[in-house]
Coordinates of C-alpha atoms and ligand atoms in Angstrom, one line a residue:
Chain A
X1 CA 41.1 -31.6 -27.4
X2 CA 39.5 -28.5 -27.0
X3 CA 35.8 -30.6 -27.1
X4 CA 36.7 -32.8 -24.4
X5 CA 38.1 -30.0 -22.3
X6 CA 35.2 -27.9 -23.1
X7 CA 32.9 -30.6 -21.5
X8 CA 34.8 -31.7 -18.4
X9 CA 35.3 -28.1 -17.5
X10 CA 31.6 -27.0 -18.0
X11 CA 30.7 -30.4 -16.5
X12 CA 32.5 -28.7 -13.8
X13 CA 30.9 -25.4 -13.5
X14 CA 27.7 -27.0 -13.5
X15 CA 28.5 -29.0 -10.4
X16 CA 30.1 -25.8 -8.8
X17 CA 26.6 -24.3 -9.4
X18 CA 24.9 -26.9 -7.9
X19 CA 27.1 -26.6 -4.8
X20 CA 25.8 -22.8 -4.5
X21 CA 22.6 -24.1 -4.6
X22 CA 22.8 -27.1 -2.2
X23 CA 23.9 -25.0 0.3
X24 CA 21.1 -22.9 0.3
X25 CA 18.9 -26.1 1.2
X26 CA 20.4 -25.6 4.5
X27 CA 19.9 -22.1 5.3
X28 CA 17.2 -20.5 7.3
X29 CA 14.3 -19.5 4.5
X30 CA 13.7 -15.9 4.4
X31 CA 10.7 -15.6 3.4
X32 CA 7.8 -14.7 5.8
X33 CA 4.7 -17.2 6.6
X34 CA 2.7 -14.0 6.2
X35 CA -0.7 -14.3 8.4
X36 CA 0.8 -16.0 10.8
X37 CA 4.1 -14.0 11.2
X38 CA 4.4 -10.3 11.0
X39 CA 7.4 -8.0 9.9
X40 CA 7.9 -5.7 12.2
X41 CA 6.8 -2.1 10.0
X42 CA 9.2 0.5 9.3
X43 CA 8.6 3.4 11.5
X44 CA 8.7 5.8 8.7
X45 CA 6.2 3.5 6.6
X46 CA 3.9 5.8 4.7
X47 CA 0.7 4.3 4.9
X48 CA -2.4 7.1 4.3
X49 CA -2.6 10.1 6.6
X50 CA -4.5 10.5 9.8
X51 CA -4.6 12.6 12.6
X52 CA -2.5 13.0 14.9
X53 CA -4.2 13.3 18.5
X54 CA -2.7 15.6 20.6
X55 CA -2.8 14.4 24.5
X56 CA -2.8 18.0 25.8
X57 CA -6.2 18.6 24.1
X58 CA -7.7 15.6 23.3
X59 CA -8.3 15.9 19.9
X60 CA -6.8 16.7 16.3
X61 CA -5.0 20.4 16.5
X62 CA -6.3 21.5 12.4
X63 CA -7.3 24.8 12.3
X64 CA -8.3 24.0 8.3
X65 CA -5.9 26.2 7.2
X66 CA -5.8 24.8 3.8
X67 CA -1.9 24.3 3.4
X68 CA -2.0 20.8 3.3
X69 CA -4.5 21.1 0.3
X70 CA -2.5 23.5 -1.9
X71 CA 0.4 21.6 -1.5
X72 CA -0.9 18.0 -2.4
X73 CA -0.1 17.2 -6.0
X74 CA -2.9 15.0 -6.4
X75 CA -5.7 17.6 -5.1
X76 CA -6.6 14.8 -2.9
X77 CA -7.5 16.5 0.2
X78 CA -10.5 18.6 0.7
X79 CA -10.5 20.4 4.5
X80 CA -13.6 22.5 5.5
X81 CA -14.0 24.6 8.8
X82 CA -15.6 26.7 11.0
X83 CA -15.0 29.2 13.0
X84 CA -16.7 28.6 16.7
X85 CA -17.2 32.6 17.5
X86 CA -16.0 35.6 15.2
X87 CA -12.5 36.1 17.0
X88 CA -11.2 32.1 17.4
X89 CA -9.4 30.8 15.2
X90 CA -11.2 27.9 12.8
X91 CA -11.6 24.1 13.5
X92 CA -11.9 21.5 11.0
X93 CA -15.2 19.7 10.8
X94 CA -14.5 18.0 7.6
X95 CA -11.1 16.3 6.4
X96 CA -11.7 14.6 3.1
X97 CA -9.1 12.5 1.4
X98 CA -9.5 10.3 -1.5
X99 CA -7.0 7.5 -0.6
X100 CA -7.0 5.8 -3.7
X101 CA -5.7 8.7 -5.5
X102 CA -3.2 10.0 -3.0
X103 CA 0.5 9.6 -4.2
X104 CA 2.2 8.6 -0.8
X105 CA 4.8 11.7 -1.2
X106 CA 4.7 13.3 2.3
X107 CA 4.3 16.5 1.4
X108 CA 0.9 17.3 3.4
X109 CA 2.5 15.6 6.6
X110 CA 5.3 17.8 6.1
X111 CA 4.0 21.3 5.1
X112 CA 1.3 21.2 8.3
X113 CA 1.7 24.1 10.1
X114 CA 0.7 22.4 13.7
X115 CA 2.1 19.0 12.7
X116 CA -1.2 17.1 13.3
X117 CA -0.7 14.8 10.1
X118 CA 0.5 11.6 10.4
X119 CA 1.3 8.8 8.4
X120 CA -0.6 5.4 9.6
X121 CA 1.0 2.2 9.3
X122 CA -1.6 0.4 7.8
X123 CA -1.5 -1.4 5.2
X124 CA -4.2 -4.3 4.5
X125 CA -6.5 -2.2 3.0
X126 CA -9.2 -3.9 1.1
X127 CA -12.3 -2.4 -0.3
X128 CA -15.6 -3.2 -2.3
X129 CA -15.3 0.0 -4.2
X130 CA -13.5 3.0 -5.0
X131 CA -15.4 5.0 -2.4
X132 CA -13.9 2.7 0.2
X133 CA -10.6 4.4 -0.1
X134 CA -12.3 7.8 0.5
X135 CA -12.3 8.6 4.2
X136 CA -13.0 11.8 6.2
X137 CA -10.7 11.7 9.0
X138 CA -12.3 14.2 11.4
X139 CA -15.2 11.3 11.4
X140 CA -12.7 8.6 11.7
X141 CA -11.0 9.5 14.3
X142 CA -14.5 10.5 16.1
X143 CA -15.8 7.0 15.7
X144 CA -11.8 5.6 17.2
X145 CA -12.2 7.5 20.2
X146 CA -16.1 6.6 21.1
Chain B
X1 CA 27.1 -15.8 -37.3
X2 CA 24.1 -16.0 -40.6
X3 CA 27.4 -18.0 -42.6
X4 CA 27.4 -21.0 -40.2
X5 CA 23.8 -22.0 -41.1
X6 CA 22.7 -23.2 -44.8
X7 CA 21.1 -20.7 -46.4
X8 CA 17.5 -21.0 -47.3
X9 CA 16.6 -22.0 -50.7
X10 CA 13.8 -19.8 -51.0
X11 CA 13.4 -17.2 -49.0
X12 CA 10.3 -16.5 -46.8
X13 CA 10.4 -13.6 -44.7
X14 CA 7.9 -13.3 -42.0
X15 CA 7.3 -10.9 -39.1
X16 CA 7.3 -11.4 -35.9
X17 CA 5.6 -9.1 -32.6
X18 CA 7.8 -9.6 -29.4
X19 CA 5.8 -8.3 -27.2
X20 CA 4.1 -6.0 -25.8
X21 CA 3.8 -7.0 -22.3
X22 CA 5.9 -10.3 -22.9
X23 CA 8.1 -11.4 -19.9
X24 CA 11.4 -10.4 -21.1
X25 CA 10.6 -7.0 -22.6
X26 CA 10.5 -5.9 -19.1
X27 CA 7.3 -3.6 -19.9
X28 CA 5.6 -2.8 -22.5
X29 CA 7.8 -2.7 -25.6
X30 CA 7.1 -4.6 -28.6
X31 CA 9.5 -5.6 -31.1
X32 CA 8.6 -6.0 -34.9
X33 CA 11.1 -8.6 -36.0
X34 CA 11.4 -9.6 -39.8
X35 CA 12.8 -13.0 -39.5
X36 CA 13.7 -15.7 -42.2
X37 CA 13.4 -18.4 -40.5
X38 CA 15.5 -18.3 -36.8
X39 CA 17.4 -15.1 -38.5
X40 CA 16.5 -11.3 -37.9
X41 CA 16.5 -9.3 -41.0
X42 CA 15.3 -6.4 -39.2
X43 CA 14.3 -5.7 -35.9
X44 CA 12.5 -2.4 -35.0
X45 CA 11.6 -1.6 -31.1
X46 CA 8.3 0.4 -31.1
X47 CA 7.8 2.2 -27.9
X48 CA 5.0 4.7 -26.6
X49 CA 2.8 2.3 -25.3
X50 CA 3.0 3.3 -21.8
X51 CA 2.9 7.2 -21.8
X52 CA 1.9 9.3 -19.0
X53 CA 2.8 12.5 -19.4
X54 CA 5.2 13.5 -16.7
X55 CA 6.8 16.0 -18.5
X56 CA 3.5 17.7 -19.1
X57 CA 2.7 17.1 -15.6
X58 CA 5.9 19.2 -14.5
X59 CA 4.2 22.4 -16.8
X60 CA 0.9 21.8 -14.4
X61 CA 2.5 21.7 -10.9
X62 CA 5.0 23.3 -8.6
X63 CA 8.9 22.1 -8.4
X64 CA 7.7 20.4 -4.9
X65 CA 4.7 19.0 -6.2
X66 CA 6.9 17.5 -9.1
X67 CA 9.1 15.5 -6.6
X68 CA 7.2 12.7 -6.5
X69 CA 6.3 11.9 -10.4
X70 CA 10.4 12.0 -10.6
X71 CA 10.9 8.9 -8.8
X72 CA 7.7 7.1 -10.7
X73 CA 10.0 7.9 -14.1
X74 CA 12.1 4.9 -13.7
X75 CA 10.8 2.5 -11.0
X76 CA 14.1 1.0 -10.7
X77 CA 16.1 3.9 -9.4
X78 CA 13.6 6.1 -8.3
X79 CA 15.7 7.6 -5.6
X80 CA 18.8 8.0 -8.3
X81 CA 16.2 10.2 -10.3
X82 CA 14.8 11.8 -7.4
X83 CA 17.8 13.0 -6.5
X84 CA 19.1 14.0 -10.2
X85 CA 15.4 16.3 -10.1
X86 CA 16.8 18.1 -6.4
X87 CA 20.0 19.2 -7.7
X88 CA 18.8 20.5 -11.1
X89 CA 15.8 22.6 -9.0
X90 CA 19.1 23.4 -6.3
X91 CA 21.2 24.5 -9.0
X92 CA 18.6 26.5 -10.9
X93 CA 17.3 28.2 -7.5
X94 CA 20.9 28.3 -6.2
X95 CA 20.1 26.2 -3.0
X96 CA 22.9 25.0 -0.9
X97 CA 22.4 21.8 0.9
X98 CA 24.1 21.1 4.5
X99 CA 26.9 19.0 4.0
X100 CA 25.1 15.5 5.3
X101 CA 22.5 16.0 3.4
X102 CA 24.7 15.4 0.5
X103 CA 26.6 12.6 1.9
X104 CA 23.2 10.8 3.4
X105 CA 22.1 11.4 -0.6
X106 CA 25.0 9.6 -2.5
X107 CA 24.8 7.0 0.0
X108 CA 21.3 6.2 -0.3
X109 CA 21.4 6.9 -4.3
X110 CA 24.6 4.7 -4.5
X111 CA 21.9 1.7 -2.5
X112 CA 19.4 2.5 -5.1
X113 CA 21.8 2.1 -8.0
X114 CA 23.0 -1.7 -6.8
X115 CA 19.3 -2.6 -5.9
X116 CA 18.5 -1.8 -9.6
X117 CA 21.9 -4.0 -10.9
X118 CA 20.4 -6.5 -8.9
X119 CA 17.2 -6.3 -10.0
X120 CA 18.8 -6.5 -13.5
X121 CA 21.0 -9.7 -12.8
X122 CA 18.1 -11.4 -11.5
X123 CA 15.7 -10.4 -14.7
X124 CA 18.6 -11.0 -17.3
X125 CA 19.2 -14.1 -16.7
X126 CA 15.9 -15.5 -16.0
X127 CA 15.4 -14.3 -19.2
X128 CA 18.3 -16.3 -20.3
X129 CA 16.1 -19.4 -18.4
X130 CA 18.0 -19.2 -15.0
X131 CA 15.1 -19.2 -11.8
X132 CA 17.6 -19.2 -9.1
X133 CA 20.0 -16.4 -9.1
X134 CA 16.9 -14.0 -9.3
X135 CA 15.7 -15.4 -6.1
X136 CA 19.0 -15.2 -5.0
X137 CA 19.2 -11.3 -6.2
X138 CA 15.9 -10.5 -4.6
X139 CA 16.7 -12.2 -1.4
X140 CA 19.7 -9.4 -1.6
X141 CA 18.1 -6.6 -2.9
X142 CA 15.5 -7.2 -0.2
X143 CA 17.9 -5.5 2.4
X144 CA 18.4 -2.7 0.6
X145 CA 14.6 -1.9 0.3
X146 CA 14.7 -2.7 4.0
X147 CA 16.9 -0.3 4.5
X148 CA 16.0 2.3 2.4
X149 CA 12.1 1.6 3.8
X150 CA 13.8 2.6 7.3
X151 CA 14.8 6.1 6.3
X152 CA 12.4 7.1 3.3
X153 CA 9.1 5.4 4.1
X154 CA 9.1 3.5 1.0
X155 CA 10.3 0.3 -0.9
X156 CA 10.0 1.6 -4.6
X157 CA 9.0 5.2 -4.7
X158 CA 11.5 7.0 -2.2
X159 CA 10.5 10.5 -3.3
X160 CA 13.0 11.2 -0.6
X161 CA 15.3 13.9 -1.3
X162 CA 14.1 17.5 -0.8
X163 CA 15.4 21.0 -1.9
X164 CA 18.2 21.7 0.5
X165 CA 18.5 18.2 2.1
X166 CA 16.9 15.3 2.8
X167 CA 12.9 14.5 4.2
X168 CA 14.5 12.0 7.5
X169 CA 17.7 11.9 8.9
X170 CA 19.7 8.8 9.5
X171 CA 20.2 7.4 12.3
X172 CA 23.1 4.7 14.0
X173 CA 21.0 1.9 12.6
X174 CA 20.7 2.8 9.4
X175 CA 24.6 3.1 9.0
X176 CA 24.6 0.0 11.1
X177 CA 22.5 -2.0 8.6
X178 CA 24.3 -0.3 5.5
X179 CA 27.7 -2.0 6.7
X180 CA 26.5 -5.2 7.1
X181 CA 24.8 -5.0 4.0
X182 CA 27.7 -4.3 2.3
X183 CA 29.5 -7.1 4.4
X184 CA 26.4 -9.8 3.0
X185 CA 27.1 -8.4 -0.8
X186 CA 30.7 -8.9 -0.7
X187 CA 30.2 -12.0 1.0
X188 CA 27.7 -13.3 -2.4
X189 CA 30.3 -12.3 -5.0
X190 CA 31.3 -15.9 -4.9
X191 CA 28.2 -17.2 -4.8
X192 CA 27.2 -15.5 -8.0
X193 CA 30.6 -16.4 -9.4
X194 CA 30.4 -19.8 -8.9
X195 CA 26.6 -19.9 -9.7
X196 CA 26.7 -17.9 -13.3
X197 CA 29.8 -15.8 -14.2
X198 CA 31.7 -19.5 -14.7
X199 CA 28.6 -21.0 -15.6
X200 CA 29.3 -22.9 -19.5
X201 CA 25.7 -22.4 -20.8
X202 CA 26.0 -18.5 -19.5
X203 CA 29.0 -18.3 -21.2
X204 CA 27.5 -19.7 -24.2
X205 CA 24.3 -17.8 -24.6
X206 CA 26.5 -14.6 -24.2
X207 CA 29.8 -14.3 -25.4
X208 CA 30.0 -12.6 -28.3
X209 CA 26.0 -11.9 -28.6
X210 CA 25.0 -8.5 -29.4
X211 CA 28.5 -6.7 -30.1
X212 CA 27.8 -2.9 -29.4
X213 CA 31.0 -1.1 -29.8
X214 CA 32.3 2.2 -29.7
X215 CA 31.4 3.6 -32.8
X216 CA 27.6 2.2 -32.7
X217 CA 27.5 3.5 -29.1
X218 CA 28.5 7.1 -30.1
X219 CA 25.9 7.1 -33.0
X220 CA 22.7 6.3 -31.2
X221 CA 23.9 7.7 -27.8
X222 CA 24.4 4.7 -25.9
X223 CA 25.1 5.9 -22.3
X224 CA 26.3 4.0 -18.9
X225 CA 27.3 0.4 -18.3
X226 CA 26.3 -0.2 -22.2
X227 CA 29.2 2.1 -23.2
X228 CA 31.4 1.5 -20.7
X229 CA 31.6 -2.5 -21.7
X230 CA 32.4 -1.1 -24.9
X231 CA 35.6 0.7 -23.3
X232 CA 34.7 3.9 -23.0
X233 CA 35.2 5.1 -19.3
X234 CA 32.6 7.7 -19.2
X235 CA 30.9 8.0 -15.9
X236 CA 28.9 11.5 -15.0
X237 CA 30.1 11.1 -11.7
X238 CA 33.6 11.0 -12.6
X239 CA 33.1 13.6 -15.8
X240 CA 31.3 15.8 -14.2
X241 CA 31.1 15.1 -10.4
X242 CA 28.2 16.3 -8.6
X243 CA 27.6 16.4 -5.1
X244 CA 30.2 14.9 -3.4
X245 CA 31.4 12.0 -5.8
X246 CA 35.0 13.7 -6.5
X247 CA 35.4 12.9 -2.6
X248 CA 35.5 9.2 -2.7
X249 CA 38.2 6.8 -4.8
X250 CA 36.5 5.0 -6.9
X251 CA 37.4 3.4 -10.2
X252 CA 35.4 3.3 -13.5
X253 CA 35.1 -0.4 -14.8
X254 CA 35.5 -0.9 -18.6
X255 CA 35.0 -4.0 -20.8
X256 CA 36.6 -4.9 -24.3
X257 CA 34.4 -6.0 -26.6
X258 CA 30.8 -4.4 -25.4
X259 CA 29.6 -8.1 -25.9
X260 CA 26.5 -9.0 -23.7
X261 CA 29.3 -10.8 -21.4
X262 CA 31.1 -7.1 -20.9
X263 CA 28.0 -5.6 -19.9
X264 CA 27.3 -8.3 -17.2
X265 CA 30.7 -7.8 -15.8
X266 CA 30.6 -4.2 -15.7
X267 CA 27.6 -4.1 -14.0
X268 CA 28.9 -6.4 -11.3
X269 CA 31.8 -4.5 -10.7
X270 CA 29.8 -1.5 -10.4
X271 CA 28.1 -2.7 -7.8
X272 CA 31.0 -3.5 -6.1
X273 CA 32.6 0.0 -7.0
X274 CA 29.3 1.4 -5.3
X275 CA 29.8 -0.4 -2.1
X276 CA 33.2 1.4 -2.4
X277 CA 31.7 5.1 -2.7
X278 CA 29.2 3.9 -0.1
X279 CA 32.1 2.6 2.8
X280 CA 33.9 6.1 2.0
X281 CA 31.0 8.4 2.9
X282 CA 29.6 6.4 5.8
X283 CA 33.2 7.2 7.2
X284 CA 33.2 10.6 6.0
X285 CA 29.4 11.3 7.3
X286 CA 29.4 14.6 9.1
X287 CA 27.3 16.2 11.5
X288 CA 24.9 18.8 11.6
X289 CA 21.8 19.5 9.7
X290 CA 20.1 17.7 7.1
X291 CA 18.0 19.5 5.9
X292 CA 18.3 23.8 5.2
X293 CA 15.0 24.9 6.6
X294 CA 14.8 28.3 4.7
X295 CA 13.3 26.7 1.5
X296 CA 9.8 27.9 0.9
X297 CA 7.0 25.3 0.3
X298 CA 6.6 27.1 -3.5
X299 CA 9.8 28.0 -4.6
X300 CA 10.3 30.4 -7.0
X301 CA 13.5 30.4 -9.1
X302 CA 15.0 33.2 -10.8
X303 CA 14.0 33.2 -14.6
X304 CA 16.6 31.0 -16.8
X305 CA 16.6 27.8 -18.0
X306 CA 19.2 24.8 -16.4
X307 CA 20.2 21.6 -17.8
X308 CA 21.7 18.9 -15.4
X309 CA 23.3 15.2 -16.3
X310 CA 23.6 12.9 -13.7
X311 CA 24.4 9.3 -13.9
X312 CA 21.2 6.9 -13.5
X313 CA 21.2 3.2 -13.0
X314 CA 21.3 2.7 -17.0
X315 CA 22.8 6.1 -17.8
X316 CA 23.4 9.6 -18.3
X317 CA 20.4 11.0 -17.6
X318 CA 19.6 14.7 -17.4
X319 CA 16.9 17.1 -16.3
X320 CA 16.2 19.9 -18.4
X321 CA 13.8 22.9 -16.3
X322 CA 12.9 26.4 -18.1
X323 CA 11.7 29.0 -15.7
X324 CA 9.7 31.7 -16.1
X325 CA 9.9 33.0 -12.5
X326 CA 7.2 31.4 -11.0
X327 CA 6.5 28.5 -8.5
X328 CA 5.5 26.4 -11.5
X329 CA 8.5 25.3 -14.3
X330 CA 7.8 26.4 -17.8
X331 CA 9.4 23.3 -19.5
X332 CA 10.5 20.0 -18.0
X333 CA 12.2 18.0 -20.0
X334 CA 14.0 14.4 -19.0
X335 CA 16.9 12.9 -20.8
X336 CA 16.4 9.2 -20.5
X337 CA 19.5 6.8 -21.0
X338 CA 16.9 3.4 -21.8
X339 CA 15.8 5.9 -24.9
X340 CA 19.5 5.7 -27.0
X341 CA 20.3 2.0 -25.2
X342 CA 17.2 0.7 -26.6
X343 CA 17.4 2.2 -30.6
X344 CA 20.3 0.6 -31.0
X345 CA 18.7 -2.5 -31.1
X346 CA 18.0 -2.2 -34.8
X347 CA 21.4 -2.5 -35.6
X348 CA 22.6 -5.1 -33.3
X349 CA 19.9 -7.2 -33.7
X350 CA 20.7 -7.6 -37.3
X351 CA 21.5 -11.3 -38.4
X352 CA 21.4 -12.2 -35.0
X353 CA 18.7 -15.5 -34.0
X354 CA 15.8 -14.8 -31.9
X355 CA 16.8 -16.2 -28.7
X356 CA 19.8 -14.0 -28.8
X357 CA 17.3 -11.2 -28.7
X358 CA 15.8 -12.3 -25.5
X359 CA 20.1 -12.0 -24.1
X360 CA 20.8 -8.9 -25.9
X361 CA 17.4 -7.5 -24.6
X362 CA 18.1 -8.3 -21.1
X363 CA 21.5 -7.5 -20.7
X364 CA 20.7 -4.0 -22.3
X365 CA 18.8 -3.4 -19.0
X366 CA 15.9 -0.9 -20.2
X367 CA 13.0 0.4 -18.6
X368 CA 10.8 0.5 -20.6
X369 CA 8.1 3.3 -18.8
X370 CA 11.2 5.4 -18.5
X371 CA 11.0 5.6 -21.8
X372 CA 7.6 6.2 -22.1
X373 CA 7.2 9.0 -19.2
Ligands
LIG1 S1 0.8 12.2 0.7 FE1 1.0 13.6 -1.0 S2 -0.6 12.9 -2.5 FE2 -1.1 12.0 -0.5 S3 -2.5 13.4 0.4 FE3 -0.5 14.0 1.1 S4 0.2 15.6 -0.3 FE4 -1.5 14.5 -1.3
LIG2 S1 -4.0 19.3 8.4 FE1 -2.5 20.8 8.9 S2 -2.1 21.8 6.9 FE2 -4.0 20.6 6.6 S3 -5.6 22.1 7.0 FE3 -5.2 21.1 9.0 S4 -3.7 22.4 10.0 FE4 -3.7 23.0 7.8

């Protein structure tokens, strides 16, 4: 008894199973034909950093102060400056991050004093070597804007 | 079981390596298995192929700069530990967070805890041979990385929770999205009913396979859903509450046996209980800051040492920080639950056959790199 009962009802919860999955032939797919179609990216997406360009000033607002380079906890980011007379204040001339290295935390974007870090939503990166993944972003964003 | 099967006439042991790096150790553990014939004699996990060091890494680097390692411990529930790291720096500093802070945190941990049961139904049982519940389960768990993408900026390593709140806010959409997630979930539970839970060959393959019960549980420290298909109703959030979890009503869900059947229903109903605790603080969500601002970038706790259990996807887990006084922690030390889930494989495995390994393995649910962090 128990054998015959044992078969029709897990004959029977195989076809219930099946049903689950019949239905799905009929459901909109949810995957994404990617090169063709896009997702639209999350706004807080935390691609690698890049300046932010002020509109006021026309340029990046880092006064290589450093912070953002203390506080990374991969030592990825190496900012130099200079100061254009005695009294001003400095300007970055070099911003140096090794991408491929970086741990995607936030915590440079976060700690800059005049909030000119930014995440970018990029993400097809591809590269040849693992010097393609280090960029200096004062040169970057030099070459975007000419 | 070994009585239903004619013994051997002579016996020839053998050993067998399960892994590393094979499909269903879900990373790299290797098993050394002494079988005679399809029987285990012995079974012993061997970990430590994976290490990395974090808890060294703590010693090297400030409690900020340590934010992000936590969630790479366990890549299932990053967030879950993430947030267990905040409140043991918050409690050893004596930082208050603003009161949505702490709700926006048990709702996104509470996310982060089903997306890792779901990421767990999916890999048990296509360990156990079934493809289509784990795309079904990804499909699901999809939304949840959706959403938490939306708020944190990531899909697997949130590293979202700060001392004294939270790195974004929340916004209507997000709370949007959470309720018709929730909506969607409830709305599979028959789905997955029909599709496994009352499947026969499920059934089969794991009732009554890898019997961990009370007393085996106590010995090796079994914590989380393991113990609590065994009957044990110990939850750190209902023990111990932290945060805000003695806010919400939620129940603990127990098994009987602490077969491999029990731990697939516990886990399911903790997902539901999770949607629970989720629905309860989206209605409770308050205004005001999220974040407390006055928290320096190096934070420098008062000397003393703090130790801090929360409840992880697979566990009790718990931070343990020493500090000497200055921005970097002396000791860090992480309690991992996959640690005592996994030793007490040695026992259960005993006289057990080797595709019952494969279920017992999977329905354990370990990480294996949280192991070896
Ligand atoms: S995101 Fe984190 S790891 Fe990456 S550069 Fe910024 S601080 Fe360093
Ligand atoms: S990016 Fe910001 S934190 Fe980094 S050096 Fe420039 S101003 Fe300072």
């Amino acid at each position: 008894m128990g054998y015959w009962k044992d078969i029709v009802l897990g004959g029977w919860s195989l076809i219930e199973g099946m049903k689950v999955t019949g239905r799905a032939l009929f459901k909109p797919v949810v995957t994404v034909q990617y090169p063709r179609k896009r997702l639209e990216m999350s706004p807080a997406y935390r691609g690698h950093i890049e300046f932010k360009i002020f509109p006021e000033t026309g340029t990046h607002g880092c006064i290589a102060c450093g912070t953002c380079q203390r506080v990374c906890p991969s030592n990825v980011i190496k900012v130099q400056g200079v100061k254009a007379h005695a009294r001003s204040g400095k300007i970055a001339t070099h911003y140096v991050i090794d991408f491929t290295r970086c741990s995607l935390c936030g915590l440079c974007v976060e700690s800059c004093p005049t909030q000119t870090l930014k995440f970018s939503t990029e993400f097809e990166l591809a590269g040849d070597s693992r010097w393609d993944g280090v960029v200096d972003l004062v040169l970057r964003m030099e070459e975007s804007r000419s | 079981m070994a009585e239903h099967f004619p013994q051997p006439v002579q016996q020839q042991l053998y050993s067998l390596n399960l892994g590393p790096q094979h499909p269903s150790t879900h990373g790299v553990l290797r098993v050394l298995l002494t079988l005679d014939g399809e029987y285990i004699l012995k079974a012993d996990p061997i970990i430590g192929y994976g290490h990395r060091g974090h808890e060294k890494m703590g010693e090297n680097r400030t409690y900020l700069q340590f934010m992000p390692n936590s969630s790479r411990m366990d890549y299932l529930s990053g967030l879950l530990y993430n947030h267990g790291f905040c409140l043991a720096v918050e409690k050893l500093a004596g930082i208050d967070p603003p009161e949505r802070a702490k709700y926006i945190r048990v709702i996104c941990a509470e996310l982060n805890r089903i997306s890792s049961h779901l990421l767990w139904f999916g890999t048990f049982l296509m360990d156990l041979g079934a493809f289509t519940p784990f795309l079904y389960c990804f499909d699901d768990r999809e939304n949840i990385l959706d959403i938490l993408d939306r708020v944190s900026g990531s899909r697997l390593t949130y590293s979202y929770c700060r001392f004294g709140g939270v790195a974004r806010d929340v916004d209507e959409v997000f709370i949007d999205q959470t309720r018709a997630f929730i909506k969607r979930l409830r709305s599979r539970w028959p789905d997955y009913h029909n599709l496994v839970t009352k499947n026969i060959i499920f059934i089969h393959r794991v009732r009554d396979v890898g019997i961990i019960d009370k007393d085996l549980a106590r010995r090796f420290g079994v914590t989380g859903p393991n113990l609590r298909a065994a009957g044990v109703p110990f939850d750190m959030r209902k023990v111990e509450p932290y945060e805000v979890y003695d806010r919400f009503d939620f129940e603990i869900p127990t098994g009987t046996k602490g077969d491999a059947l029990d731990r697939y229903r516990v886990r399911l109903e903790e997902m539901e209980q999770s949607c629970r605790i989720i629905e309860q603080a989206l209605d409770q969500l308050p205004g005001g800051a999220y974040r407390q601002e006055r928290v320096r970038l190096k934070l420098t706790p008062p000397r003393g040492d703090v130790y801090f259990a929360f409840e992880s996807a697979r566990g009790q887990t718990a931070y343990y920080l020493v500090s000497d006084g200055s921005p970097y922690p002396y000791r860090v030390h992480v309690r991992v639950p996959s640690f005592g889930n996994l030793h007490c494989l040695t026992e259960v495995l005993r006289e057990t056959l080797v595709a019952d390994t494969i279920a017992i393995l999977g329905s354990i649910d370990i990480v294996v790199p949280e192991i070896d962090r």
